PDB file of C-alpha atoms in Angstrom:
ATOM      1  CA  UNK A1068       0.000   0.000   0.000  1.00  0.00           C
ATOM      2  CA  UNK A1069       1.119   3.585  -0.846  1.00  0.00           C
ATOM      3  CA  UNK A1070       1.972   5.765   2.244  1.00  0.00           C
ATOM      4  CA  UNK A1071       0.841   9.019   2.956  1.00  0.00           C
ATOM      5  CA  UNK A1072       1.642  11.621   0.051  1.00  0.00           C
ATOM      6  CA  UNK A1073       1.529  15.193   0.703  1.00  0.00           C
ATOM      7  CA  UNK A1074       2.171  18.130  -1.862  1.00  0.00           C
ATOM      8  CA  UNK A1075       4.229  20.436  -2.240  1.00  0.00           C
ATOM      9  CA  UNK A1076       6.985  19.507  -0.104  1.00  0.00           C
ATOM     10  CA  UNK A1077       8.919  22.353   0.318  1.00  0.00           C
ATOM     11  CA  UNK A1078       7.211  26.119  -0.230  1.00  0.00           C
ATOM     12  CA  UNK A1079       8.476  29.829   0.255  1.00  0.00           C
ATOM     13  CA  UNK A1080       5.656  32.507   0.325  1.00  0.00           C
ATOM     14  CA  UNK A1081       5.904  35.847   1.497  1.00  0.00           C
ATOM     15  CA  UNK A1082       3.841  37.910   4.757  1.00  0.00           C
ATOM     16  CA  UNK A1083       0.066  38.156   3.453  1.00  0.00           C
ATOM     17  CA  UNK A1084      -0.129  35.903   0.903  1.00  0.00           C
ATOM     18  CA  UNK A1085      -2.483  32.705   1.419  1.00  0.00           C
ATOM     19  CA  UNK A1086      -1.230  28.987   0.685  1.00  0.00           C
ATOM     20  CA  UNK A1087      -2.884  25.291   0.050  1.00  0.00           C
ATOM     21  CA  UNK A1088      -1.581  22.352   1.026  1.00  0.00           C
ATOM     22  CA  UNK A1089      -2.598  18.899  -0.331  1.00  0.00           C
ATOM     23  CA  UNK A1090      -2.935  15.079   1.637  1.00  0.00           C
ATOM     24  CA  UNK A1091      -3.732  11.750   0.202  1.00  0.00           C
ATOM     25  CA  UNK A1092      -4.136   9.525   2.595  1.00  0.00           C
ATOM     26  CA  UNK A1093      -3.362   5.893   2.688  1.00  0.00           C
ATOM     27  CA  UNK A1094      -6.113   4.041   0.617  1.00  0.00           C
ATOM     28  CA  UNK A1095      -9.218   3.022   2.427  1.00  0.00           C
ATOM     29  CA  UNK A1096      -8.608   5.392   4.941  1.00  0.00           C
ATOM     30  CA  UNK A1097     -11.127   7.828   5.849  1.00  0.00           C
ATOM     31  CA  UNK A1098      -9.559  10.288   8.813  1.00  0.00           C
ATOM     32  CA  UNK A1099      -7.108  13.037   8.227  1.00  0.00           C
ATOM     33  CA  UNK A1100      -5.573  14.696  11.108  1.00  0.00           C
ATOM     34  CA  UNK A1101      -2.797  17.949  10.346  1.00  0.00           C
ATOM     35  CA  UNK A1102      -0.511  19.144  12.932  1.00  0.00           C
ATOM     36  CA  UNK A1103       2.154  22.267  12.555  1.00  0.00           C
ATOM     37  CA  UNK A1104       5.732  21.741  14.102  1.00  0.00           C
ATOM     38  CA  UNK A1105       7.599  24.313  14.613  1.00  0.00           C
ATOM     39  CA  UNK A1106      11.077  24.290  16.724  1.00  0.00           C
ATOM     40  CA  UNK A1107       9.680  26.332  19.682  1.00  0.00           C
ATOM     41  CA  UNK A1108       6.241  24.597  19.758  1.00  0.00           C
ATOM     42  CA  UNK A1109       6.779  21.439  18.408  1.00  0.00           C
ATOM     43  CA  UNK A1110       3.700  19.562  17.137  1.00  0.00           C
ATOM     44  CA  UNK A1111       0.457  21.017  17.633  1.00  0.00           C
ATOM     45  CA  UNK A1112      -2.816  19.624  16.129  1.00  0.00           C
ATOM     46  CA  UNK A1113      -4.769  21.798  13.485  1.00  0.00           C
ATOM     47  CA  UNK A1114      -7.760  20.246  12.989  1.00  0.00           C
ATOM     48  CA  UNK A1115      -9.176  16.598  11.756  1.00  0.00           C
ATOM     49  CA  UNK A1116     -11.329  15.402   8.771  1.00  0.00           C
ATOM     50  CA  UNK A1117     -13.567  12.324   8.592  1.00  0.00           C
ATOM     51  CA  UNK A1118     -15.907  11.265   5.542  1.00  0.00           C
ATOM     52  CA  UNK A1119     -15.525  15.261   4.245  1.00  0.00           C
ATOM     53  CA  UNK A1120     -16.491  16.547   7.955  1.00  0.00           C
ATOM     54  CA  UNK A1121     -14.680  18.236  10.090  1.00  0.00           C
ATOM     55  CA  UNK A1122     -14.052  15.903  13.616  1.00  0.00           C
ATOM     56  CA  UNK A1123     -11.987  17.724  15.845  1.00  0.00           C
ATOM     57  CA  UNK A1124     -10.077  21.652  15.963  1.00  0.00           C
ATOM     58  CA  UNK A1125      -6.865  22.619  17.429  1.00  0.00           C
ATOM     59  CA  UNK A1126      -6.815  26.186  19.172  1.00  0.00           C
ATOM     60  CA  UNK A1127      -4.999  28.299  15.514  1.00  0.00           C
ATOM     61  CA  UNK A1128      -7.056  31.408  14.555  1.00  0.00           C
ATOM     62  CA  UNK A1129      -9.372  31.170  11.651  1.00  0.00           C
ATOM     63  CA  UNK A1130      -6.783  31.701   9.074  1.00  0.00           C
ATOM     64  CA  UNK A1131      -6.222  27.928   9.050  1.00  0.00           C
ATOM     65  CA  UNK A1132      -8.695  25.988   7.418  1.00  0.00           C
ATOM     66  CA  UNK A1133      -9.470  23.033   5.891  1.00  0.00           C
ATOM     67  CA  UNK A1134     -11.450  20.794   3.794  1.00  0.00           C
ATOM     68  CA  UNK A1135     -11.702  16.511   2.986  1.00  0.00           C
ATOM     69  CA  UNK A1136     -12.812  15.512  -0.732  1.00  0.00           C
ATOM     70  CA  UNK A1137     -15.202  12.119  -1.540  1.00  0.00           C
ATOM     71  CA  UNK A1138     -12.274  10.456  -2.145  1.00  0.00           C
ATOM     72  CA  UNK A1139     -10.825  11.478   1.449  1.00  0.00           C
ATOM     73  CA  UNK A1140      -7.631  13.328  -0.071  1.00  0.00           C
ATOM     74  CA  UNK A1141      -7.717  17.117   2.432  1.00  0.00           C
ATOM     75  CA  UNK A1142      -6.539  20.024   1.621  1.00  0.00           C
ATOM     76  CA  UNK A1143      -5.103  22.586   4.404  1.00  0.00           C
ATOM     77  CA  UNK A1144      -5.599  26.360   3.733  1.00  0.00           C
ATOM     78  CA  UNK A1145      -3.391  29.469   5.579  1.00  0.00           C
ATOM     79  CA  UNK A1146      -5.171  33.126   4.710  1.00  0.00           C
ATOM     80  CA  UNK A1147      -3.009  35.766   4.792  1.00  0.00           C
ATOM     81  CA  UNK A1148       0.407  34.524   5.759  1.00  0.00           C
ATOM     82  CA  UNK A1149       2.696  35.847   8.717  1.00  0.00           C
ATOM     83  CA  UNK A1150       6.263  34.964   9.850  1.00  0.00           C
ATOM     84  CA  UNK A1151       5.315  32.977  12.547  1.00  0.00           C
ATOM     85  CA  UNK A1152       3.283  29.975   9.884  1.00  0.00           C
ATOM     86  CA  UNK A1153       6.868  29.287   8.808  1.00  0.00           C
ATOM     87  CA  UNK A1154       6.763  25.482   9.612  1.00  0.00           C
ATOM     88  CA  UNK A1155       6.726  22.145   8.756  1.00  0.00           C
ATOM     89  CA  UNK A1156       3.035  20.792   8.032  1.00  0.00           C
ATOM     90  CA  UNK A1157       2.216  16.816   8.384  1.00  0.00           C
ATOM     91  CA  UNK A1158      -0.659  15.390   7.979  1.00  0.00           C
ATOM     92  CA  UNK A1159      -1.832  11.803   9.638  1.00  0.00           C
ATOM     93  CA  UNK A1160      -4.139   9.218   8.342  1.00  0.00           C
ATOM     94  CA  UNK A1161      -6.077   6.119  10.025  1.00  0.00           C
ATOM     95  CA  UNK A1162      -9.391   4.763   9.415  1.00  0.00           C
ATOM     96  CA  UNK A1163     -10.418   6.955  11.912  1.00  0.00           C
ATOM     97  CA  UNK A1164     -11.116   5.061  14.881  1.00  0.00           C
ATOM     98  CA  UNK A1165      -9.524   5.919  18.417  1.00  0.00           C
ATOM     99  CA  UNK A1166      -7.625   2.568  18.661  1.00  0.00           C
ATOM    100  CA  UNK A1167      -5.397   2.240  15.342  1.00  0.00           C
ATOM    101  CA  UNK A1168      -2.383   3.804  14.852  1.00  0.00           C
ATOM    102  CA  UNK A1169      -2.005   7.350  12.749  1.00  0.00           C
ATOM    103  CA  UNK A1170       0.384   7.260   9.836  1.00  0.00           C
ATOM    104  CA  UNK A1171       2.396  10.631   8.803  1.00  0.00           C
ATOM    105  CA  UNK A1172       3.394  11.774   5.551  1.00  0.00           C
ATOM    106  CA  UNK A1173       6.663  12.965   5.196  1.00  0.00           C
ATOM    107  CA  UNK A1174       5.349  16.915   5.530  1.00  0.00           C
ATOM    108  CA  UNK A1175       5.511  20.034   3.365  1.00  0.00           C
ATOM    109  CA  UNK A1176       7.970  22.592   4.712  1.00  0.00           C
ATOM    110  CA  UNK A1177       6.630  26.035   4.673  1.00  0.00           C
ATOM    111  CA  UNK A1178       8.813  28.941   5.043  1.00  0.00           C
ATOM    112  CA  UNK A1179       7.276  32.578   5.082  1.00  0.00           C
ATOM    113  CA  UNK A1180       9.608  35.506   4.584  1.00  0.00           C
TER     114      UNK A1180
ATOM    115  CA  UNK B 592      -5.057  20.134  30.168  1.00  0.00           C
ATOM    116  CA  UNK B 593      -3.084  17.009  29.146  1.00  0.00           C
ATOM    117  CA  UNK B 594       0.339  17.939  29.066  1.00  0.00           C
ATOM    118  CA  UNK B 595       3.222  15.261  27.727  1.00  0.00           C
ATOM    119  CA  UNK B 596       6.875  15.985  28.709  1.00  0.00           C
ATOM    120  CA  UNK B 597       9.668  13.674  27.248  1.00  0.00           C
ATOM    121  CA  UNK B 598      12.951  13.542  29.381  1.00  0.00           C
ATOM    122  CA  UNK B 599      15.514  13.903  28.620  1.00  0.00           C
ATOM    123  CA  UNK B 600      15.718  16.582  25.672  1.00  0.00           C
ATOM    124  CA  UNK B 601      19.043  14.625  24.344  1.00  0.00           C
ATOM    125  CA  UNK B 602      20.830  11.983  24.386  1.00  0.00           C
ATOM    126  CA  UNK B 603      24.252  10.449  23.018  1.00  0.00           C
ATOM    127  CA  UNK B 604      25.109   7.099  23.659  1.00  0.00           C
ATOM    128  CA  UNK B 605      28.280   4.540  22.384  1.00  0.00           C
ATOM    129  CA  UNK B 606      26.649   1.640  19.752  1.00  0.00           C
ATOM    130  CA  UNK B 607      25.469  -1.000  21.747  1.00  0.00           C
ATOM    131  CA  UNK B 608      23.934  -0.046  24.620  1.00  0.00           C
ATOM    132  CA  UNK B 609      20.833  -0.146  26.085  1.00  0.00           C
ATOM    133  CA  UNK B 610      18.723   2.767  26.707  1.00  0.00           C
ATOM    134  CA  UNK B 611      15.227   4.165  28.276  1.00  0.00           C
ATOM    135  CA  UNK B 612      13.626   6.872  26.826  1.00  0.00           C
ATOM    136  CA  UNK B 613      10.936   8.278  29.274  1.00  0.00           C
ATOM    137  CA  UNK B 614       8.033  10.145  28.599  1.00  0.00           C
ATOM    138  CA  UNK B 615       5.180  11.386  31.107  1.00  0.00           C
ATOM    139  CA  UNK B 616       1.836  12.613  30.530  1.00  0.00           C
ATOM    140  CA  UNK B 617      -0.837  14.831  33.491  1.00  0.00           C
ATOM    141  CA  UNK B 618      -3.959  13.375  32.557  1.00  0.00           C
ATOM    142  CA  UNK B 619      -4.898   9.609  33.121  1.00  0.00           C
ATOM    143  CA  UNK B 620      -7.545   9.830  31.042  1.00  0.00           C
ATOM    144  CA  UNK B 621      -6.105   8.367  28.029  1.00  0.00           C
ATOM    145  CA  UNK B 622      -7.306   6.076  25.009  1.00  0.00           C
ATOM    146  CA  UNK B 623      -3.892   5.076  24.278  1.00  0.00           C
ATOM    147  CA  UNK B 624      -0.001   6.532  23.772  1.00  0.00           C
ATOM    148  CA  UNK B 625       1.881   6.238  20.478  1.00  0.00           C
ATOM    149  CA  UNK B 626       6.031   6.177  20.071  1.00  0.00           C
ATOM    150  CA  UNK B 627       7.121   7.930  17.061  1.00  0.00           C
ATOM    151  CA  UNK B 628      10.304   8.053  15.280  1.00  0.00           C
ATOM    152  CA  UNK B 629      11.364  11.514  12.901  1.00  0.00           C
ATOM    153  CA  UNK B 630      14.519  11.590  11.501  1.00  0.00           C
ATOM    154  CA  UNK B 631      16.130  14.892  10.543  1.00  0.00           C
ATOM    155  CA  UNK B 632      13.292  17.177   7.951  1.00  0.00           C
ATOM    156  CA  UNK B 633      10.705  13.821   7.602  1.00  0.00           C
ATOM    157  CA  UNK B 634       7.596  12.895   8.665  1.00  0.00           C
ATOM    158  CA  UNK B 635       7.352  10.948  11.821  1.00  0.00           C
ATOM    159  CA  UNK B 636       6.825   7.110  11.583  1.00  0.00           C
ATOM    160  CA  UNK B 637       5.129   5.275  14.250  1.00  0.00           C
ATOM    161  CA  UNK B 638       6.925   2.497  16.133  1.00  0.00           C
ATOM    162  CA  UNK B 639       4.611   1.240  18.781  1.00  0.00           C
ATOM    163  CA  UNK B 640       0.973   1.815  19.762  1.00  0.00           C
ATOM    164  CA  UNK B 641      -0.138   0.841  23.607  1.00  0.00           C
ATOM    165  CA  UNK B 642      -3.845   1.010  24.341  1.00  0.00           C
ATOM    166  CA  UNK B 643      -4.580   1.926  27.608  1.00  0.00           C
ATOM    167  CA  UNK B 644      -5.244  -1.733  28.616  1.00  0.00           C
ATOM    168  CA  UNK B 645      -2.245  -2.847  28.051  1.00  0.00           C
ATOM    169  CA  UNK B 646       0.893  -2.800  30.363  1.00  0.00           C
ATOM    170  CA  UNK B 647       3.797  -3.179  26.915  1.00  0.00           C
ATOM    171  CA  UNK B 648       4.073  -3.275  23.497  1.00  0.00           C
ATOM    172  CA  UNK B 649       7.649  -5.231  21.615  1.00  0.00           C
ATOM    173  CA  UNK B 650       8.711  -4.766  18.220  1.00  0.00           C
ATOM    174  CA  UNK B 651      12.293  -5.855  17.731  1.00  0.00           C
ATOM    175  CA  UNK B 652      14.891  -4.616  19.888  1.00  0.00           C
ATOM    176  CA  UNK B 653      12.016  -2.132  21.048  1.00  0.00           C
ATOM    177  CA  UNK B 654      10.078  -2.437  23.823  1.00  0.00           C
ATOM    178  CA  UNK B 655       7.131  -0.138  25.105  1.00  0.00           C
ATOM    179  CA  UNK B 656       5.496   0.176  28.715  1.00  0.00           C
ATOM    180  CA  UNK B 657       2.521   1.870  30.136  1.00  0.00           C
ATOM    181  CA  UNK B 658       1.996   3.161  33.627  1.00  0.00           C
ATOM    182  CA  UNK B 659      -1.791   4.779  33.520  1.00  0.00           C
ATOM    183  CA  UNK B 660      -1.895   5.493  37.332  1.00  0.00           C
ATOM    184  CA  UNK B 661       1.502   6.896  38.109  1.00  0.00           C
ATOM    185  CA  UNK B 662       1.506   8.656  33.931  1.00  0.00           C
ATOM    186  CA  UNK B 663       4.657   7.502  32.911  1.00  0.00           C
ATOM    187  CA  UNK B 664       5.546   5.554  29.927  1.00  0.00           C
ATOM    188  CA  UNK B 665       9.007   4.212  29.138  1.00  0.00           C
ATOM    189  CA  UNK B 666      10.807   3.125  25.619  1.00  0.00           C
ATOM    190  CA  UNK B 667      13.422   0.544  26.102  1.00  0.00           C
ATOM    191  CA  UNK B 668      16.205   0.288  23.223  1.00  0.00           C
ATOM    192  CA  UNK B 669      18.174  -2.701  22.863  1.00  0.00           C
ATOM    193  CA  UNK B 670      21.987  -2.809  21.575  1.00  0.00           C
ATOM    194  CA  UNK B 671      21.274   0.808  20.005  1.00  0.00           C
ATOM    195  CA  UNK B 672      23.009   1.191  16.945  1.00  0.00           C
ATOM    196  CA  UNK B 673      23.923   4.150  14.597  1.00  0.00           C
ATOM    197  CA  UNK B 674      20.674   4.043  12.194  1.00  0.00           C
ATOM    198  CA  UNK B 675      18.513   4.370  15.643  1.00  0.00           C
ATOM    199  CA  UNK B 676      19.788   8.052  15.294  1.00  0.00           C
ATOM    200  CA  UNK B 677      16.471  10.147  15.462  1.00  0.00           C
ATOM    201  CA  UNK B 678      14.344  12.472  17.601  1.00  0.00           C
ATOM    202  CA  UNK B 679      11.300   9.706  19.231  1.00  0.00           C
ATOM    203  CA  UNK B 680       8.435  11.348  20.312  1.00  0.00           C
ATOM    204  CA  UNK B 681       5.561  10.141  22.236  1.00  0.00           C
ATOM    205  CA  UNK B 682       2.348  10.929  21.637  1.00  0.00           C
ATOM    206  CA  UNK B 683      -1.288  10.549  24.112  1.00  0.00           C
ATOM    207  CA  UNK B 684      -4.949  10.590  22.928  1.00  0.00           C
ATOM    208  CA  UNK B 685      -7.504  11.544  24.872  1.00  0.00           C
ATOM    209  CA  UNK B 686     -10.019   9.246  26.297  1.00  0.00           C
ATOM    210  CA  UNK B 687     -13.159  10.673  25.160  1.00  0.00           C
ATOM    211  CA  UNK B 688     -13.571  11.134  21.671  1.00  0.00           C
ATOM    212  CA  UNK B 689     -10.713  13.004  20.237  1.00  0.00           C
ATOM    213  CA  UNK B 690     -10.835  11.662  16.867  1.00  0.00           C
ATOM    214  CA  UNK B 691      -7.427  11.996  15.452  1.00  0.00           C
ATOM    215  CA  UNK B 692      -6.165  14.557  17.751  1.00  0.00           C
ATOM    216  CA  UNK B 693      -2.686  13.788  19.288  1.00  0.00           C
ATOM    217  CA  UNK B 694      -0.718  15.538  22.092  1.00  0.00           C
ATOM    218  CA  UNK B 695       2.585  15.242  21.861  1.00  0.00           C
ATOM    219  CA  UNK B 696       5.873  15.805  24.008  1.00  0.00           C
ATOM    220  CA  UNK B 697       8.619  18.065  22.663  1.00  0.00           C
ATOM    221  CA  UNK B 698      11.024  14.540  21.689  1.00  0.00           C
ATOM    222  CA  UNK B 699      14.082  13.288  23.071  1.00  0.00           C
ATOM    223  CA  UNK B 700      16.896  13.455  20.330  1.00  0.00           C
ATOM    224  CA  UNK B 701      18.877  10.275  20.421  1.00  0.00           C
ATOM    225  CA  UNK B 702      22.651  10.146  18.998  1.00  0.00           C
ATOM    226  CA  UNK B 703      24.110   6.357  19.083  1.00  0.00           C
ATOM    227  CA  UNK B 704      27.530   6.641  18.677  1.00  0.00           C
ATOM    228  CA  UNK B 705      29.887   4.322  16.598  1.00  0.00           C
TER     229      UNK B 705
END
């Protein structure tokens, strides 16, 4: 089975401008979880997607925002970029129960100058 | 608040020895607490999974405990070797439902040695 994919991997944007990030999960899987890590922070949760709804939120201001296709791929959204988004974004799949195990993709690397 | 702390922050050890990574979490209330692995700019890839029924995962020459009550789980290592270089990071869910959300400590970077 294919692993998580995510898209781009690396990006460079600049204060104000927005960005979209893209996830395909793990086939058959239906939950998709993003988390930011960032040196000082380290990882934080964003927000989680299940069968195109939104399942859980993180505490990041309404800039961040996301959406989950039919075919489960998700797409993360940052409005209006500042400094501080510079990071790298991973996203996590399962088949969305509490038990199993969340798999990572290997993250897209945002830097914001 | 659940809070996870991972000590220590570092580590460097010669190849072959033994080693406990420890990580500790506030809330009891857990579903279950996941060991990751990240390796310099990659995503993380998980190495163990303990439900909160269970006392210790093994994989390999890894070895996973869980102490609900006292908060406290432990990693063992066996005869560490170079390629277990990496930051591990632990990683708690909630008990109720919390979907996909994990809380993770801040990693303990391991360096084995040749």
């Amino acid at each position: 089975k294919a692993g998580v994919t995510q898209t781009p991997r690396y990006l460079i944007k600049t204060r104000g401008q927005q960005v979209t990030l893209s996830c395909s999960p793990i086939s058959g899987h239906r939950s998709v979880s993003w988390y930011q890590q960032t040196p000082g922070q380290g990882l934080q949760f964003l927000f989680e997607y299940f069968s195109e709804t939104q399942r859980n939120k993180g505490n990041f201001p309404g800039r961040f925002s996301g959406r989950q296709f039919s075919n489960s791929r998700s797409e993360m959204n940052v409005s209006t970029l500042e400094l501080g988004d510079s990071a790298l974004y991973l996203c996590a799949s399962s088949n969305g129960q509490a038990q199993e195990t969340q798999y990572f993709g290997p993250g897209t690397r945002l830097l914001v100058l | 608040k659940q809070e996870v702390t991972q000590i220590p922050a570092a580590l460097s050890v010669p190849e072959g020895e033994n080693l406990v990574l420890n990580c500790s979490f506030t809330d009891s209330a857990i579903y279950n607490l996941q060991w990751f692995r990240q390796d310099p700019g990659k995503g993380l890839t998980s190495l163990l999974l303990i439900q909160s029924s269970q006392r210790e995962q093994t994989s390999g020459r890894l070895n996973a405990s869980l102490d609900k009550s006292s908060g406290r789980s432990t990693l063992y290592i066996a005869a560490s070797q170079p390629g277990d270089s990496a930051t591990y990071l632990c990683a708690v869910r909630r008990l109720y439902n919390q979907g996909g959300k994990l809380i993770f400590g801040q990693g303990t970077e391991l360096s084995v040695k040749p």
